[in-house]
mmCIF file of C-alpha atoms in Angstrom:
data_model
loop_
_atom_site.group_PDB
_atom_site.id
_atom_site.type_symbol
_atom_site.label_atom_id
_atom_site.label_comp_id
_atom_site.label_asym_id
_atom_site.label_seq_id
_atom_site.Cartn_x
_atom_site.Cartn_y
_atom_site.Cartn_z
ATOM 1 C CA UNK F 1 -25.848 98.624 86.759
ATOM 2 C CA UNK F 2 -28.365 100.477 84.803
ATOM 3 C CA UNK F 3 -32.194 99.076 83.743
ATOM 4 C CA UNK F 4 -31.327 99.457 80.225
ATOM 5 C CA UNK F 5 -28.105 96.657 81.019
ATOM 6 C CA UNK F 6 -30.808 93.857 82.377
ATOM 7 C CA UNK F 7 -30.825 91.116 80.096
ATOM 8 C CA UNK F 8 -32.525 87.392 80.640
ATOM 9 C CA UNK F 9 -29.944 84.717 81.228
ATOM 10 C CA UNK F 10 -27.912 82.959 78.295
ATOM 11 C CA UNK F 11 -30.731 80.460 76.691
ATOM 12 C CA UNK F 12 -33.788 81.656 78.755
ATOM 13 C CA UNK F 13 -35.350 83.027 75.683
ATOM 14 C CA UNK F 14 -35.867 81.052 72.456
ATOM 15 C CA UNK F 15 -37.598 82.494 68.986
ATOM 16 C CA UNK F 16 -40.862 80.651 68.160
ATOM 17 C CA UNK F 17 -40.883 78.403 65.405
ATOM 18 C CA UNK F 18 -42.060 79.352 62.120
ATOM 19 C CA UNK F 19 -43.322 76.802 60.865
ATOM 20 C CA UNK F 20 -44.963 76.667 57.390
ATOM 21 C CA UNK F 21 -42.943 79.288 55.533
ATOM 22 C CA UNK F 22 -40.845 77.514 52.702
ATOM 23 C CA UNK F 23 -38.081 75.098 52.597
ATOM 24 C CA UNK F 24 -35.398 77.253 53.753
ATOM 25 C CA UNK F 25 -36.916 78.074 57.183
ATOM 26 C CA UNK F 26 -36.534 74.616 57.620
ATOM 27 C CA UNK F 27 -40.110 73.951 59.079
ATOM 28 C CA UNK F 28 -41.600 74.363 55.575
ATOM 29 C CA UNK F 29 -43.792 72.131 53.450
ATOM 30 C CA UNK F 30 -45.317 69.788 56.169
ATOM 31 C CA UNK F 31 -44.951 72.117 58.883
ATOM 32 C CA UNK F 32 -43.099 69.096 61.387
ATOM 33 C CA UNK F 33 -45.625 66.857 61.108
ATOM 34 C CA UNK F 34 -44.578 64.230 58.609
ATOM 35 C CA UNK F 35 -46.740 63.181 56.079
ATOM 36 C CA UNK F 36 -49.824 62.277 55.550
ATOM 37 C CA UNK F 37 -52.141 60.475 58.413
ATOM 38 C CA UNK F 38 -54.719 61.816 60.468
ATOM 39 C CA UNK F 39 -51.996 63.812 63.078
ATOM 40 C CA UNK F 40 -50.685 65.726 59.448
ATOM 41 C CA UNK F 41 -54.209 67.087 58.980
ATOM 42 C CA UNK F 42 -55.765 69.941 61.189
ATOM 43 C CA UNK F 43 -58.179 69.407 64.154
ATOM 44 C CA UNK F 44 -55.718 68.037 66.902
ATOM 45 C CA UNK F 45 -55.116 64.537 65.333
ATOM 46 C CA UNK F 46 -58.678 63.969 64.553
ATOM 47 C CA UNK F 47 -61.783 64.717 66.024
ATOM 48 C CA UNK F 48 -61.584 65.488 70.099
ATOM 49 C CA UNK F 49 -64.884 63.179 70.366
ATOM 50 C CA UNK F 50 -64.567 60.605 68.033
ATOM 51 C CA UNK F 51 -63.618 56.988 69.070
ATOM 52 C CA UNK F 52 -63.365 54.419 66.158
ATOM 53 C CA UNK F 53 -66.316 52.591 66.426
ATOM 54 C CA UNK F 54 -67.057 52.633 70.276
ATOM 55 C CA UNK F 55 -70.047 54.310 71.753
ATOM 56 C CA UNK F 56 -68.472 58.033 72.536
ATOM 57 C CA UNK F 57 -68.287 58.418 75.849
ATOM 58 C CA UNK F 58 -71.120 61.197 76.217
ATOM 59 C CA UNK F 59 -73.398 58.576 75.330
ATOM 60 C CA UNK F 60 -72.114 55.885 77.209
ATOM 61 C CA UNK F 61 -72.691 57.806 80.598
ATOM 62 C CA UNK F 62 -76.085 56.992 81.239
ATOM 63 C CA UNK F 63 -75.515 53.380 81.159
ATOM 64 C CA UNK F 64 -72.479 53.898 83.661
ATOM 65 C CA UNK F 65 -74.647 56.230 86.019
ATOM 66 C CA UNK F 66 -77.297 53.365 86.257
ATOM 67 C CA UNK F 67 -80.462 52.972 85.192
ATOM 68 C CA UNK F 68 -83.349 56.404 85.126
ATOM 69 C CA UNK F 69 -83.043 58.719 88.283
ATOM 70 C CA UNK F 70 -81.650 58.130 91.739
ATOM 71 C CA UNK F 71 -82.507 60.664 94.476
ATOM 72 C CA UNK F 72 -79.089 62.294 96.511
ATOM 73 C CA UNK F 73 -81.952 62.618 99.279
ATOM 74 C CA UNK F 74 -82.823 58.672 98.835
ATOM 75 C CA UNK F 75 -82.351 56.278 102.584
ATOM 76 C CA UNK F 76 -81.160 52.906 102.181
ATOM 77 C CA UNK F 77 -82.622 50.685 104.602
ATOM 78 C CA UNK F 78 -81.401 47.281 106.168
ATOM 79 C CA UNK F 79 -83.997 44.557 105.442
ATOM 80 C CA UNK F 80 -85.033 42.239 108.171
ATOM 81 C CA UNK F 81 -87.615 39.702 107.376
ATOM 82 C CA UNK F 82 -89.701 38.214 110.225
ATOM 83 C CA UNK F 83 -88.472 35.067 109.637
ATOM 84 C CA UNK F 84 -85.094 35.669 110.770
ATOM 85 C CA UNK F 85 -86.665 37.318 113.946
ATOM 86 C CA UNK F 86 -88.169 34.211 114.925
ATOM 87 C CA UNK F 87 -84.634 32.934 116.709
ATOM 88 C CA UNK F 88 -84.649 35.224 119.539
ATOM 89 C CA UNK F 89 -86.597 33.973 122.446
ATOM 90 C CA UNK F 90 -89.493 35.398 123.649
ATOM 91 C CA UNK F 91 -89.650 38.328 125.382
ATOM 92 C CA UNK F 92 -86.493 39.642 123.823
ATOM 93 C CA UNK F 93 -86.389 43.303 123.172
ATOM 94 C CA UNK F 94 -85.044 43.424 119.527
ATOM 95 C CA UNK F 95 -82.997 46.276 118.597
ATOM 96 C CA UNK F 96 -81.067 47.590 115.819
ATOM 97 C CA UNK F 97 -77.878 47.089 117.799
ATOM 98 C CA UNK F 98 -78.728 43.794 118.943
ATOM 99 C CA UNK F 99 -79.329 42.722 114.943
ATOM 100 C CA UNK F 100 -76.033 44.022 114.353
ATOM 101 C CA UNK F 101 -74.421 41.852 116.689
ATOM 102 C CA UNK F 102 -76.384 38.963 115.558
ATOM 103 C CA UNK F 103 -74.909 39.650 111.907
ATOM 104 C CA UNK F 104 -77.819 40.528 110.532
ATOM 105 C CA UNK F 105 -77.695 44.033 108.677
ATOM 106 C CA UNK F 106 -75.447 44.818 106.145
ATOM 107 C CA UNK F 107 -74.316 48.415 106.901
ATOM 108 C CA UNK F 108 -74.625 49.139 110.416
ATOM 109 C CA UNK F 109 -75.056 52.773 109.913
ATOM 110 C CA UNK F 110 -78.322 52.428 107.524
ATOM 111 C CA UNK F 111 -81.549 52.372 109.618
ATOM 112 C CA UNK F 112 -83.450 48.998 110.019
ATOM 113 C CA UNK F 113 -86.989 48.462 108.228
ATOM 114 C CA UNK F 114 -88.503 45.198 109.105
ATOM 115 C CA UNK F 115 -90.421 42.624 106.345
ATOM 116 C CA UNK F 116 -92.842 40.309 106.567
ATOM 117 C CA UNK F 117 -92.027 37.469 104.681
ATOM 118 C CA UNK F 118 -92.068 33.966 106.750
ATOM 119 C CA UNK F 119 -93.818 33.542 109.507
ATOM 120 C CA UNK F 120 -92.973 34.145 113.861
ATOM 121 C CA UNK F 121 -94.382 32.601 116.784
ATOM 122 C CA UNK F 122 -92.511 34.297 119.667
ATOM 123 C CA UNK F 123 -93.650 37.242 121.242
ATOM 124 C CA UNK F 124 -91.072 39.827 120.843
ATOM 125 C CA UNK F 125 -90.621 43.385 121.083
ATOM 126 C CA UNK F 126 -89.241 44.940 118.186
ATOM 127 C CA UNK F 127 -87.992 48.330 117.621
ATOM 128 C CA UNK F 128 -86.679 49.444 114.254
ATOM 129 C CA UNK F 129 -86.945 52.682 111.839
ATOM 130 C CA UNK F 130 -89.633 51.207 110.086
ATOM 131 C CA UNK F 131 -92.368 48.099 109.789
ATOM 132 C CA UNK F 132 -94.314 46.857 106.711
ATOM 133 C CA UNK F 133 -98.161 46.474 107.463
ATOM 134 C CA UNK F 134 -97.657 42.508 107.001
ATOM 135 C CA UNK F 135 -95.127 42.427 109.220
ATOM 136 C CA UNK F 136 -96.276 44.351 112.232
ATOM 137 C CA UNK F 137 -99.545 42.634 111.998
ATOM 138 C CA UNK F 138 -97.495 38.806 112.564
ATOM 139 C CA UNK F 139 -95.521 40.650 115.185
ATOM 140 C CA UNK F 140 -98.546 41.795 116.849
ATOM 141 C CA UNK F 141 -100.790 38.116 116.174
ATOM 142 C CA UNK F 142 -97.988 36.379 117.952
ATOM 143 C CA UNK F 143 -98.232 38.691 120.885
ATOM 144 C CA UNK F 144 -95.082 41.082 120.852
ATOM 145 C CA UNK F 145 -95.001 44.756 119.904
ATOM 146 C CA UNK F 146 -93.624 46.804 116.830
ATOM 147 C CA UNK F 147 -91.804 50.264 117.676
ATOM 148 C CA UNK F 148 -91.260 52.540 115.463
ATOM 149 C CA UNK F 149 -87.642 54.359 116.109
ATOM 150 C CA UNK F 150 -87.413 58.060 114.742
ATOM 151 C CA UNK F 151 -84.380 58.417 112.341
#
């Protein structure tokens, strides 16, 4: 066998159609695409960003991302208020872990800031990532301590 007697397989190579060039090449007139209709006309069956009468997507994405700017770099916090603080007994040292056994955060993982809406009357020491003035101020007038935990 010789290079000049290499041939492809039987049916591995097909002529392109040709379309568009009179009746008797049999792809002539419309070309295969039937008549009339939006898919008959050029441009890929209309236009590639046109939707009927919905919003096109590229302007619907703002609305899906949410609302103005959100920073990648942003911390989510779990809330506490000092309210809910005020069932421990006194003395207790609160901790993030000890809120998360108590059901109290949402996302274990997030560090804790505390609030300082309601009011406490039992001397507790509290450590979390992060305390509002309000709220170490009751924490301190009912004679515990606020801690401030790095992240």
């Amino acid at each position: 066998m010789k290079l000049h007697d290499l041939k492809p397989n039987e049916g591995a190579k097909r002529n392109r159609k040709r379309v568009g060039r009179g009746i008797a090449a049999g792809q002539g007139k419309t070309a295969g695409r039937g008549t009339k209709g939006q898919h008959s006309r050029t441009g890929f069956g209309g236009h590639l960003y046109r939707q009927g009468g919905n919003l096109p997507f590229y302007r619907r994405l703002p609305f899906m991302r949410g609302e103005g700017f959100r920073s990648i770099n942003r911390v989510e916090y779990n809330e506490v208020n000092v309210e809910t603080l005020a069932k421990f007994n006194a003395g207790t040292e609160v901790t993030p872990e000890l809120m998360a056994g108590q059901r109290m955060l949402h996302k274990n993982q997030n560090p804790v800031a505390i609030l300082g809406n309601g009011d406490i009357k039992v001397a507790l020491t509290v450590k979390a990532h992060r305390f509002t003035a309000s709220a170490k101020a009751k924490i301190e007038a009912a004679g515990g301590k606020a801690e401030v935990i790095e992240i």
